[in-house]
Amino acid sequence: MTGGKTCTYISFVCLFPCSSAFDLESLPLFASSSTSDKQQAPTALFLPSPLLSFEPFAFVVIKIVTSLAHCGHSPATTPQWEVDKILEHTEDNGPWHLSVLWKGYPKEKATWEPIHKLTHAKDIIQEYGVGSDFEAYGYQDPSLYVKQHEFVPRYIKKDTAAQQIDRVCEENFDLFINFIWGQRIDSVAGIDAVEYLESKGVPFIGNSSKFLSLSRADFKKAAAGSVLVPGESKFPLIVKPATGCGSLHMTEQSVCHNPDELKEQIALLKSKTPDDIIVEEFIVGQEISVMVIEVDDEVIAMTPIVYEFPAETTPTQKFLHFKNKFVDQGTIKFKLYDGNLLDKLKETACKAYRALDMSGCGYARVDIRASGKDLYVLEVNPTPAFFYKVGNEFGDDYVISHCFPGGHEGLMETLIKTKLRSSRMLEVKKTYDHMSDKYNDIIHSSHYPKVVADIVARYSFQGAVLDLGCGTGKIGALIQDVHDATMTGIDISPKMVAQAKHYKKVYLGEMQNIIPFVGSFDHVVSFGALLFLQKEEFVNVLDRCFAQSRQSITVGIDGISDEFNKRLAELGKEHLHSYDNTPIIDSYTIPEGWRLVHKQREFFWTSPSTGDEVYGTAYRFEAFEEKTRVTETEQ
């Protein structure tokens, strides 16, 4: 990162791994900043390397809290103090604080207390008119995990949300991360506030008003054609609020085994909430959650977590409800899933998220019940507990810490990079979309097919092959003409990859951002794509290639001249500015266990824009233990 400019971001942060609202009165903002003297440490193989060249920036995060951290000794946390009455409240420049009259003490001994500290006075607080079933259990705080930015709280209230958002927008922040989650029936800022935020036209990550408005019934309708969802006719049945949050109002008795129990639970739930009610089949099996993250135009599923219940729990009691989530924290354990449904779980979670058409929100948690090999999606929650207190029992943040490249800091940078994608690369994407119909003709007229065909005939590409910048799949076709290869690709152009039907899977996005998530392959190839990577990006991708390839890496490095880039600029095509990474790869330290087996410079292609003839060098690296041709080549 270089000094100079300070960019700013703003985000609205939510509280729990919930799908909708709590009964809170105010929602806070966090402001974070990173200045030129606070350099962000690069994380080698984990972070998308374009982020390493970001200017210093600051974040502002609107966080859903109702009280500030309280320091020092407090009567609220001392057992002998008992609340008698709430006298008044304040929320100036922050969340709710209450003036508490303590039982047995005169009025002059009243103290101001943050609402979340008064865990034993919920009835009195609710009678006064504020409070939440969730406040005693803490709030998400990105600063617990993300250290390269500084977070400072601000607050949003439902009845003044528009004015507060106006003021925040006037501060010229570059990005919002929205964790506001209230429903229209709640006293907390929510859907209305987010709709107003959307009307301001500012970029933001997190809950959209559409996502927040989605009930469980809406989800089932949207996702039914893509994934399995529970039916509604066979006992046991479970009774739920249609837009409930944190399993509020759900208990072990929510599962009904006969019509009488069902009637009783519906009546009970109606007495507790004005929300609609849904009744669906309870799926006996494992309770599993899968975190999904947007990376460029792709949805990436993290390793699922499976919940483990006490041995005495009956099959119809093995589900998450308010008491075992919040009151009896620790009774339910979780672990990373390592069963034989791993790939199917990830695929199902991505399908469920895509079915909702919530692109741009950034992330979600998909809750699934596994009954044998059948996977039933219960819901997609817009606010996973990624930044809840360290050591909590939810598990969402554990997945990020242990499975996401770069952990929470990597997640934050990926979310930022995905939302604030380079305008240059978006223009490159448009260019290739526009030329997709004639791209194969352009390739055939170049020297690329001969270069690749010669290498393919000489070396092995048997097995799983990752093609970086795969385009229409021409390289894969040349490989499959000779070898039994299964092709996977990464490319930014959806119209190009639509023609790569012979590829098993193609990920949409920039290679440097997607490659950390695609796993390992026997071979990695790339021709005609690495020229768009700057030095840091190129080195990062090359590092990843060596880390994720088992046998070989074969790349074409285009010899781009300054004159070529000048002619592109003169034609108004600065977005196609390219880089000659030949000096970088030539000075690159080859990892132990690998060696260079092929290096040949020759004519590659003629630019359709400028007419320049571009020469390049083809490189192939092979792992020692996998090579059978190396000795022959060197001889």
XYZ file of C-alpha atoms in Angstrom:
635
model
C 0.000 0.000 0.000
C 1.182 3.489 -0.728
C 0.560 6.673 1.191
C -1.358 9.724 0.122
C -5.062 9.291 -0.399
C -7.378 8.105 2.369
C -10.425 6.246 1.112
C -13.398 5.670 3.393
C -15.954 2.906 3.650
C -19.135 2.604 5.643
C -21.007 -0.479 6.670
C -24.130 -1.384 8.563
C -23.373 -4.330 10.808
C -25.888 -6.853 12.139
C -25.914 -8.793 15.310
C -26.516 -12.498 15.161
C -26.711 -15.340 12.631
C -30.348 -14.500 12.134
C -32.715 -14.014 9.255
C -34.666 -11.035 10.497
C -35.345 -8.797 13.477
C -34.957 -8.264 17.198
C -36.971 -5.904 19.423
C -34.240 -3.270 19.703
C -34.637 0.481 19.564
C -31.362 1.645 18.079
C -28.678 0.477 15.696
C -25.066 1.725 15.744
C -22.432 2.715 13.232
C -18.777 1.781 13.312
C -16.167 3.989 11.742
C -12.792 2.530 11.010
C -9.742 4.063 9.471
C -6.438 3.015 8.075
C -3.926 5.774 7.380
C -0.705 5.847 5.454
C 1.358 5.063 8.543
C -0.685 1.923 9.189
C 0.498 -0.359 6.437
C -1.495 -3.506 5.705
C 0.673 -6.593 5.871
C 0.431 -8.771 2.753
C -0.563 -12.362 3.406
C 1.356 -14.188 0.713
C -0.709 -17.026 -0.699
C -4.001 -16.111 0.910
C -5.194 -12.637 0.004
C -6.107 -11.673 -3.552
C -3.003 -9.784 -4.462
C -4.663 -6.739 -6.094
C -5.578 -5.741 -2.570
C -1.925 -5.371 -1.734
C -1.788 -2.326 -3.964
C -4.865 -0.621 -2.453
C -4.499 2.925 -1.184
C -4.932 3.321 2.596
C -8.595 3.450 3.470
C -11.014 3.869 6.342
C -14.164 1.995 7.218
C -17.339 3.121 8.837
C -19.547 0.282 9.950
C -23.112 0.819 11.044
C -23.401 -1.749 13.763
C -26.576 -2.971 15.382
C -26.054 -2.408 19.094
C -28.058 -0.677 21.773
C -25.331 0.079 24.278
C -21.689 1.011 24.500
C -19.105 -1.136 26.202
C -19.231 -0.478 29.925
C -15.942 -0.270 31.797
C -15.330 -0.846 35.491
C -17.561 -2.002 38.328
C -21.305 -1.812 37.704
C -24.236 -2.413 40.066
C -25.942 -4.108 37.123
C -23.473 -6.994 37.332
C -23.415 -7.270 41.112
C -25.880 -9.897 42.449
C -27.040 -7.970 45.557
C -28.296 -5.049 43.461
C -31.892 -5.477 42.242
C -33.641 -3.206 39.774
C -36.691 -1.478 41.206
C -37.631 0.873 38.388
C -36.383 2.476 35.189
C -36.555 6.246 35.611
C -35.504 7.501 32.188
C -33.277 6.700 29.231
C -30.824 8.383 26.898
C -29.477 7.517 23.480
C -27.495 10.647 22.703
C -24.618 9.777 20.371
C -25.006 6.116 21.194
C -27.202 3.254 22.250
C -29.726 3.004 25.047
C -28.558 3.771 28.577
C -31.106 3.564 31.395
C -31.325 5.465 34.644
C -31.876 2.664 37.179
C -33.456 3.022 40.588
C -32.129 0.175 42.719
C -34.409 -1.610 45.186
C -33.726 -0.469 48.758
C -31.820 2.661 47.678
C -32.936 6.294 47.399
C -33.400 8.042 44.060
C -30.123 9.939 44.384
C -28.335 6.550 44.227
C -29.756 5.819 40.781
C -27.104 5.027 38.159
C -26.899 5.075 34.403
C -26.449 1.561 32.984
C -26.073 0.191 29.441
C -29.174 -1.779 28.662
C -27.373 -5.005 27.804
C -25.902 -5.188 31.342
C -29.340 -5.444 32.947
C -29.750 -9.121 32.198
C -31.908 -9.840 35.264
C -34.443 -7.068 34.703
C -35.912 -7.917 31.309
C -39.531 -7.688 32.465
C -39.008 -4.248 33.994
C -37.154 -3.029 30.909
C -39.852 -4.315 28.563
C -42.510 -2.678 30.732
C -40.622 0.603 30.360
C -40.719 0.113 26.600
C -37.269 -0.965 25.467
C -35.201 -4.110 25.543
C -34.561 -7.255 23.567
C -34.390 -10.962 24.183
C -30.954 -10.876 22.587
C -29.214 -7.954 24.268
C -27.728 -9.958 27.121
C -25.758 -12.122 24.722
C -23.527 -9.520 23.115
C -23.078 -8.132 19.618
C -20.902 -8.587 16.582
C -17.787 -6.457 16.514
C -15.460 -6.601 13.490
C -12.605 -5.062 15.484
C -12.320 -8.310 17.456
C -10.981 -9.966 14.320
C -9.969 -7.313 11.781
C -6.934 -5.397 12.980
C -5.851 -3.540 9.855
C -8.793 -1.149 10.272
C -10.067 0.834 13.238
C -13.766 0.558 14.087
C -15.690 3.338 15.857
C -19.429 2.932 16.683
C -22.283 5.110 15.437
C -26.016 4.402 15.817
C -29.145 4.327 13.681
C -32.656 4.534 15.131
C -35.796 3.506 13.293
C -37.703 6.792 13.560
C -34.683 8.923 12.608
C -32.950 6.538 10.194
C -33.383 8.715 7.104
C -31.860 11.797 8.733
C -28.998 9.766 10.192
C -28.257 8.059 6.875
C -28.330 11.456 5.143
C -25.707 12.740 7.557
C -23.515 9.695 7.110
C -23.728 9.892 3.316
C -22.606 13.505 3.462
C -19.322 12.301 4.952
C -18.349 10.800 1.577
C -17.678 7.221 2.614
C -16.930 4.842 -0.236
C -18.645 1.684 0.964
C -21.391 0.578 3.337
C -21.511 -2.852 4.964
C -25.098 -3.233 6.072
C -26.100 -5.354 9.073
C -29.465 -3.720 9.734
C -31.988 -6.540 10.010
C -35.348 -5.262 11.351
C -38.688 -6.261 9.901
C -41.444 -3.688 9.351
C -43.285 -4.862 12.469
C -40.246 -4.317 14.691
C -39.220 -1.212 16.588
C -35.634 -1.612 15.396
C -34.393 0.031 12.195
C -34.696 -2.439 9.345
C -36.279 -2.795 5.915
C -37.438 0.830 5.707
C -33.969 2.093 6.624
C -32.285 -0.158 4.076
C -34.711 0.928 1.370
C -33.733 4.502 2.143
C -30.051 3.590 2.025
C -30.609 1.980 -1.380
C -32.299 5.136 -2.609
C -29.097 7.074 -1.875
C -27.249 5.121 -4.542
C -24.227 4.368 -2.343
C -22.445 1.006 -2.747
C -22.954 -1.392 0.123
C -22.419 -5.003 1.167
C -24.854 -6.919 3.330
C -28.606 -7.123 3.713
C -30.619 -5.638 0.881
C -34.231 -4.676 1.565
C -35.237 -7.527 -0.729
C -33.225 -10.022 1.320
C -34.618 -8.702 4.609
C -38.184 -8.830 3.303
C -37.863 -12.477 2.357
C -39.926 -14.700 4.652
C -39.297 -18.407 5.093
C -42.321 -19.077 2.911
C -40.900 -16.778 0.225
C -37.606 -18.663 0.387
C -39.286 -22.038 -0.038
C -41.170 -20.785 -3.062
C -38.040 -19.301 -4.669
C -35.742 -22.240 -3.937
C -38.089 -25.177 -4.465
C -37.025 -25.696 -8.073
C -33.321 -25.651 -7.216
C -32.985 -27.535 -3.916
C -35.029 -29.771 -1.645
C -37.168 -27.960 0.938
C -39.316 -29.512 3.688
C -42.895 -30.460 2.860
C -45.929 -29.402 4.860
C -48.159 -32.423 5.404
C -46.456 -35.233 7.344
C -45.862 -35.389 11.084
C -43.673 -34.576 12.862
C -44.285 -30.918 11.965
C -42.454 -27.878 13.287
C -44.057 -24.478 13.966
C -42.011 -21.340 13.230
C -42.431 -17.575 12.881
C -42.374 -16.719 9.188
C -39.655 -14.088 9.638
C -38.326 -15.020 13.066
C -34.793 -14.257 14.137
C -32.367 -16.304 16.222
C -35.037 -19.018 16.633
C -36.921 -16.635 18.929
C -40.132 -18.174 20.394
C -39.044 -21.651 19.308
C -38.614 -24.413 21.912
C -38.317 -28.189 22.026
C -42.130 -28.250 21.988
C -42.171 -26.514 18.581
C -41.949 -29.975 17.019
C -45.436 -31.495 16.985
C -46.270 -35.178 16.665
C -50.066 -34.987 16.372
C -52.869 -32.502 15.557
C -53.480 -31.558 19.200
C -49.838 -30.570 19.758
C -49.886 -28.668 16.470
C -52.996 -26.708 17.423
C -51.486 -25.863 20.822
C -48.166 -24.665 19.394
C -49.809 -22.510 16.729
C -51.984 -20.826 19.381
C -48.968 -20.318 21.647
C -46.880 -18.753 18.888
C -49.734 -16.466 17.843
C -49.875 -15.203 21.419
C -46.187 -14.258 21.320
C -45.759 -12.589 17.928
C -47.848 -10.733 15.337
C -45.710 -12.381 12.679
C -47.118 -14.895 10.235
C -46.598 -18.554 11.090
C -45.377 -21.390 8.923
C -45.741 -25.102 9.553
C -43.457 -27.546 7.788
C -42.234 -31.102 8.102
C -39.498 -31.634 10.660
C -36.627 -33.435 8.954
C -35.036 -35.969 11.281
C -31.285 -35.934 10.705
C -28.195 -33.748 11.055
C -28.378 -29.971 11.535
C -25.784 -28.344 9.269
C -24.877 -24.776 8.323
C -22.887 -23.641 5.301
C -21.440 -20.121 4.967
C -21.438 -18.758 1.411
C -19.341 -15.790 0.263
C -19.530 -13.802 -2.964
C -16.155 -13.560 -4.694
C -16.452 -11.462 -7.846
C -19.338 -13.055 -9.800
C -18.952 -16.415 -8.070
C -20.556 -17.832 -4.918
C -18.082 -19.827 -2.832
C -19.209 -22.230 -0.087
C -17.057 -22.697 3.007
C -16.581 -25.990 4.826
C -19.929 -26.759 6.532
C -20.339 -27.074 10.279
C -22.443 -29.843 11.808
C -24.042 -29.409 15.213
C -23.633 -32.063 17.889
C -26.344 -32.466 20.532
C -26.084 -34.086 23.973
C -26.360 -37.873 23.980
C -29.738 -37.859 25.724
C -31.331 -35.655 23.034
C -34.065 -37.462 21.107
C -34.116 -37.308 17.274
C -36.951 -34.753 17.224
C -35.165 -32.576 19.800
C -32.013 -32.270 17.699
C -32.532 -28.814 16.287
C -31.480 -25.266 17.186
C -33.939 -23.144 19.148
C -33.613 -20.000 21.264
C -32.815 -21.759 24.543
C -30.003 -23.999 23.319
C -28.574 -21.202 21.146
C -28.521 -18.406 23.701
C -29.609 -19.397 27.203
C -27.766 -22.713 27.486
C -24.768 -21.772 25.359
C -22.233 -24.576 25.232
C -24.674 -27.470 25.397
C -24.677 -27.673 21.601
C -21.243 -28.232 20.057
C -20.167 -27.882 16.461
C -17.409 -29.265 14.293
C -16.271 -28.916 10.708
C -18.091 -31.417 8.519
C -15.856 -34.136 7.071
C -18.395 -36.653 5.759
C -19.013 -37.934 2.257
C -21.656 -35.283 1.499
C -19.152 -32.427 1.629
C -19.269 -31.471 -2.047
C -23.027 -31.945 -2.223
C -23.545 -29.714 0.814
C -21.454 -26.937 -0.708
C -23.208 -27.243 -4.059
C -26.648 -27.214 -2.401
C -25.796 -24.115 -0.362
C -24.615 -22.225 -3.447
C -27.746 -23.232 -5.368
C -29.992 -22.070 -2.532
C -28.267 -18.687 -2.373
C -28.318 -18.188 -6.136
C -32.001 -19.129 -6.278
C -32.807 -16.027 -4.231
C -31.041 -13.698 -6.683
C -29.347 -11.738 -3.890
C -26.117 -10.965 -5.734
C -24.329 -8.022 -4.166
C -25.200 -8.802 -0.549
C -21.796 -10.429 -0.064
C -22.512 -13.415 2.158
C -25.128 -15.561 3.888
C -25.542 -18.678 5.978
C -27.510 -21.594 4.556
C -29.167 -23.878 7.113
C -29.641 -27.473 6.010
C -31.030 -30.708 7.451
C -29.346 -33.878 6.160
C -31.493 -37.002 6.198
C -29.355 -39.780 4.773
C -28.219 -38.500 1.381
C -31.100 -36.050 1.076
C -30.332 -32.433 1.879
C -33.236 -30.152 2.812
C -32.580 -26.413 2.901
C -34.450 -24.718 5.750
C -33.542 -21.103 5.038
C -30.848 -18.679 3.940
C -29.862 -16.233 6.687
C -28.515 -12.854 5.535
C -26.475 -12.153 8.668
C -24.068 -14.876 9.802
C -22.283 -14.337 13.123
C -18.911 -13.727 11.502
C -17.820 -11.084 14.020
C -19.393 -12.234 17.261
C -17.270 -12.401 20.410
C -14.189 -14.609 20.166
C -14.797 -18.117 21.497
C -18.580 -18.007 21.030
C -20.599 -21.169 20.477
C -22.265 -20.258 17.166
C -19.501 -21.513 14.871
C -19.906 -19.078 11.986
C -16.787 -17.101 12.871
C -14.862 -20.345 13.474
C -15.433 -21.294 9.841
C -14.013 -17.969 8.676
C -11.002 -18.202 11.020
C -10.130 -21.748 9.981
C -11.341 -22.100 6.392
C -11.330 -18.723 4.651
C -7.952 -17.785 3.111
C -6.547 -15.059 5.335
C -9.230 -15.543 7.997
C -11.419 -12.586 8.972
C -9.037 -10.023 7.526
C -9.011 -11.951 4.265
C -12.813 -12.021 4.331
C -13.048 -8.271 4.861
C -10.629 -7.542 2.017
C -12.448 -9.959 -0.305
C -15.808 -8.348 0.435
C -14.364 -4.909 -0.244
C -12.609 -5.977 -3.426
C -15.694 -7.754 -4.750
C -17.930 -4.743 -4.148
C -15.475 -2.123 -5.343
C -14.276 -4.057 -8.348
C -11.797 -2.357 -10.602
C -13.579 -0.362 -13.289
C -10.740 -1.358 -15.575
C -11.424 -5.079 -15.203
C -15.147 -4.521 -15.629
C -14.335 -2.868 -18.949
C -12.109 -5.817 -19.882
C -15.043 -8.082 -19.072
C -17.329 -6.061 -21.365
C -14.736 -6.145 -24.148
C -14.477 -9.918 -24.090
C -18.238 -10.334 -23.782
C -18.600 -8.180 -26.888
C -16.063 -10.178 -28.905
C -17.165 -13.629 -27.655
C -18.894 -14.613 -30.906
C -15.761 -14.027 -32.991
C -13.141 -14.922 -30.394
C -12.517 -18.448 -31.676
C -11.868 -17.072 -35.165
C -9.347 -14.620 -33.693
C -7.615 -17.440 -31.828
C -7.432 -19.625 -34.925
C -5.756 -16.799 -36.834
C -3.100 -16.466 -34.123
C -0.105 -18.665 -33.418
C -1.465 -19.731 -30.024
C -3.003 -23.029 -31.180
C 0.330 -24.207 -32.606
C 2.264 -23.150 -29.482
C -0.156 -24.988 -27.197
C -0.521 -28.018 -29.501
C 3.271 -28.522 -29.531
C 3.418 -28.441 -25.720
C 0.386 -30.706 -25.365
C 1.984 -33.265 -27.677
C 5.230 -33.194 -25.704
C 4.049 -33.275 -22.093
C 1.369 -34.957 -20.020
C -1.880 -33.224 -19.068
C -3.627 -36.343 -17.849
C -6.061 -35.773 -14.981
C -7.658 -32.638 -13.524
C -6.613 -29.388 -15.250
C -7.266 -25.808 -14.124
C -7.287 -23.252 -16.956
C -6.785 -19.648 -15.795
C -8.484 -17.218 -18.160
C -10.110 -20.077 -20.049
C -12.264 -17.929 -22.349
C -14.200 -20.093 -24.787
C -12.235 -23.180 -23.772
C -9.937 -23.423 -26.794
C -6.919 -24.456 -24.676
C -8.975 -27.161 -22.983
C -10.119 -28.510 -26.352
C -6.507 -28.807 -27.536
C -5.583 -30.649 -24.342
C -8.561 -32.997 -24.533
C -7.746 -33.857 -28.146
C -4.638 -35.644 -26.838
C -5.179 -36.404 -23.140
C -7.897 -37.751 -20.873
C -8.277 -34.481 -19.001
C -11.084 -32.991 -16.927
C -11.117 -29.236 -17.413
C -12.017 -26.544 -14.880
C -11.769 -22.871 -15.788
C -11.737 -19.356 -14.354
C -12.701 -16.382 -16.504
C -14.325 -12.950 -16.157
C -16.529 -13.103 -19.271
C -19.837 -15.000 -18.928
C -20.439 -14.856 -22.671
C -17.033 -16.387 -23.385
C -17.389 -19.238 -20.919
C -20.871 -20.020 -22.221
C -19.033 -21.656 -25.122
C -16.774 -23.759 -22.873
C -19.346 -26.533 -22.562
C -16.631 -29.203 -22.486
C -15.399 -27.847 -19.141
C -16.638 -29.565 -15.997
C -16.978 -26.208 -14.209
C -16.079 -22.613 -14.885
C -15.799 -20.010 -12.109
C -16.731 -16.445 -13.019
C -14.371 -13.803 -11.706
C -10.823 -12.542 -11.745
C -8.351 -15.400 -11.440
C -6.367 -13.822 -8.608
C -9.540 -13.595 -6.504
C -11.058 -16.983 -7.343
C -8.036 -19.287 -7.345
C -7.717 -19.560 -3.527
C -11.117 -21.275 -3.418
C -10.996 -23.839 -6.218
C -8.838 -26.537 -4.611
C -5.952 -28.514 -6.078
C -5.407 -29.894 -9.584
C -2.969 -32.146 -11.392
C -2.083 -29.390 -13.843
C -2.538 -25.614 -14.154
C -2.422 -23.862 -17.522
C -2.853 -20.266 -18.686
C -2.402 -18.621 -22.068
C -3.493 -15.144 -23.099
C -4.681 -14.037 -19.657
C -1.733 -13.374 -17.343
C -0.885 -10.192 -19.260
C -3.658 -8.366 -17.349
C -1.995 -8.976 -13.977
C 0.242 -6.410 -12.368
C 3.388 -7.567 -10.578
C 1.853 -8.246 -7.151
C -1.139 -9.974 -8.707
C 1.028 -12.080 -10.976
C 3.324 -13.223 -8.171
C 0.333 -14.098 -6.021
C -1.219 -16.176 -8.793
C 2.080 -17.910 -9.493
C 2.428 -18.716 -5.782
C -1.053 -20.183 -5.845
C -0.292 -22.261 -8.925
C 2.630 -23.948 -7.186
C 0.600 -24.448 -4.017
C -2.423 -25.933 -5.791
C -0.868 -27.967 -8.615
C 0.261 -31.532 -8.043
C 2.168 -32.172 -11.290
C 2.701 -29.252 -13.641
C 2.243 -25.558 -14.422
C 2.224 -24.400 -18.045
C 1.857 -20.702 -18.854
C 2.332 -18.309 -21.729
C 3.875 -14.949 -20.813
C 3.203 -12.248 -23.406
C 6.038 -9.837 -24.205
C 4.089 -6.575 -24.020
C 5.890 -3.380 -25.065
C 5.343 0.187 -23.894
C 4.631 1.159 -27.480
C 1.792 -1.349 -27.639
C 0.179 0.145 -24.533
C 0.609 3.664 -25.920
C -1.233 2.684 -29.096
C -4.038 1.148 -27.018
C -4.364 4.424 -25.110
C -4.480 6.417 -28.343
C -7.388 4.214 -29.442
C -9.241 4.885 -26.189
C -8.636 1.347 -24.916
C -6.617 2.102 -21.794
C -8.555 -0.618 -19.965
C -6.706 -3.196 -22.098
C -3.353 -1.999 -20.755
C -1.209 -5.105 -20.372
C 1.949 -6.136 -18.554
C 5.075 -8.023 -19.551
C 5.643 -10.412 -16.651
C 8.650 -12.107 -18.284
C 11.250 -10.489 -15.966
C 9.176 -11.485 -12.952
C 8.822 -15.148 -13.835
C 12.480 -15.343 -14.865
C 13.594 -14.090 -11.433
C 10.959 -16.065 -9.521
C 12.343 -18.514 -6.968
C 11.080 -21.920 -8.018
C 9.799 -23.829 -4.957
C 11.632 -26.886 -3.717
C 10.480 -30.023 -5.481
C 9.839 -28.235 -8.789
C 11.962 -27.481 -11.826
C 11.638 -25.632 -15.107
C 11.458 -28.145 -17.969
C 10.388 -25.977 -20.878
C 11.101 -22.377 -21.886
C 10.651 -21.247 -25.476
C 10.138 -17.799 -26.978
C 8.131 -17.473 -30.179
C 5.433 -15.507 -31.975
C 2.119 -15.596 -30.090
C -0.529 -13.340 -31.661
C -1.379 -10.199 -33.598
C -3.420 -7.573 -31.768
C -6.843 -7.075 -33.394
C -6.847 -3.541 -31.961
C -3.420 -2.186 -32.958
C -2.046 -4.733 -35.389
C 1.060 -5.250 -33.221
C 2.762 -8.636 -33.429
C 3.224 -9.941 -29.901
C 5.941 -12.433 -29.082
C 5.989 -14.337 -25.833
C 7.549 -17.196 -23.910
C 5.958 -20.501 -22.963
C 7.067 -21.969 -19.620
C 6.427 -25.354 -18.091
C 7.286 -26.348 -14.532
C 6.973 -29.907 -13.250
C 7.084 -31.484 -9.828
C 10.013 -33.880 -9.402
C 8.083 -36.901 -8.242
C 5.487 -36.571 -10.993
C 7.847 -36.210 -13.946
C 8.758 -38.944 -16.339
C 9.664 -36.677 -19.266
C 12.104 -34.325 -17.565
C 15.196 -36.408 -18.092
C 14.300 -36.961 -21.731
C 13.765 -33.232 -22.267
C 17.015 -32.257 -20.613
C 18.906 -34.865 -22.573
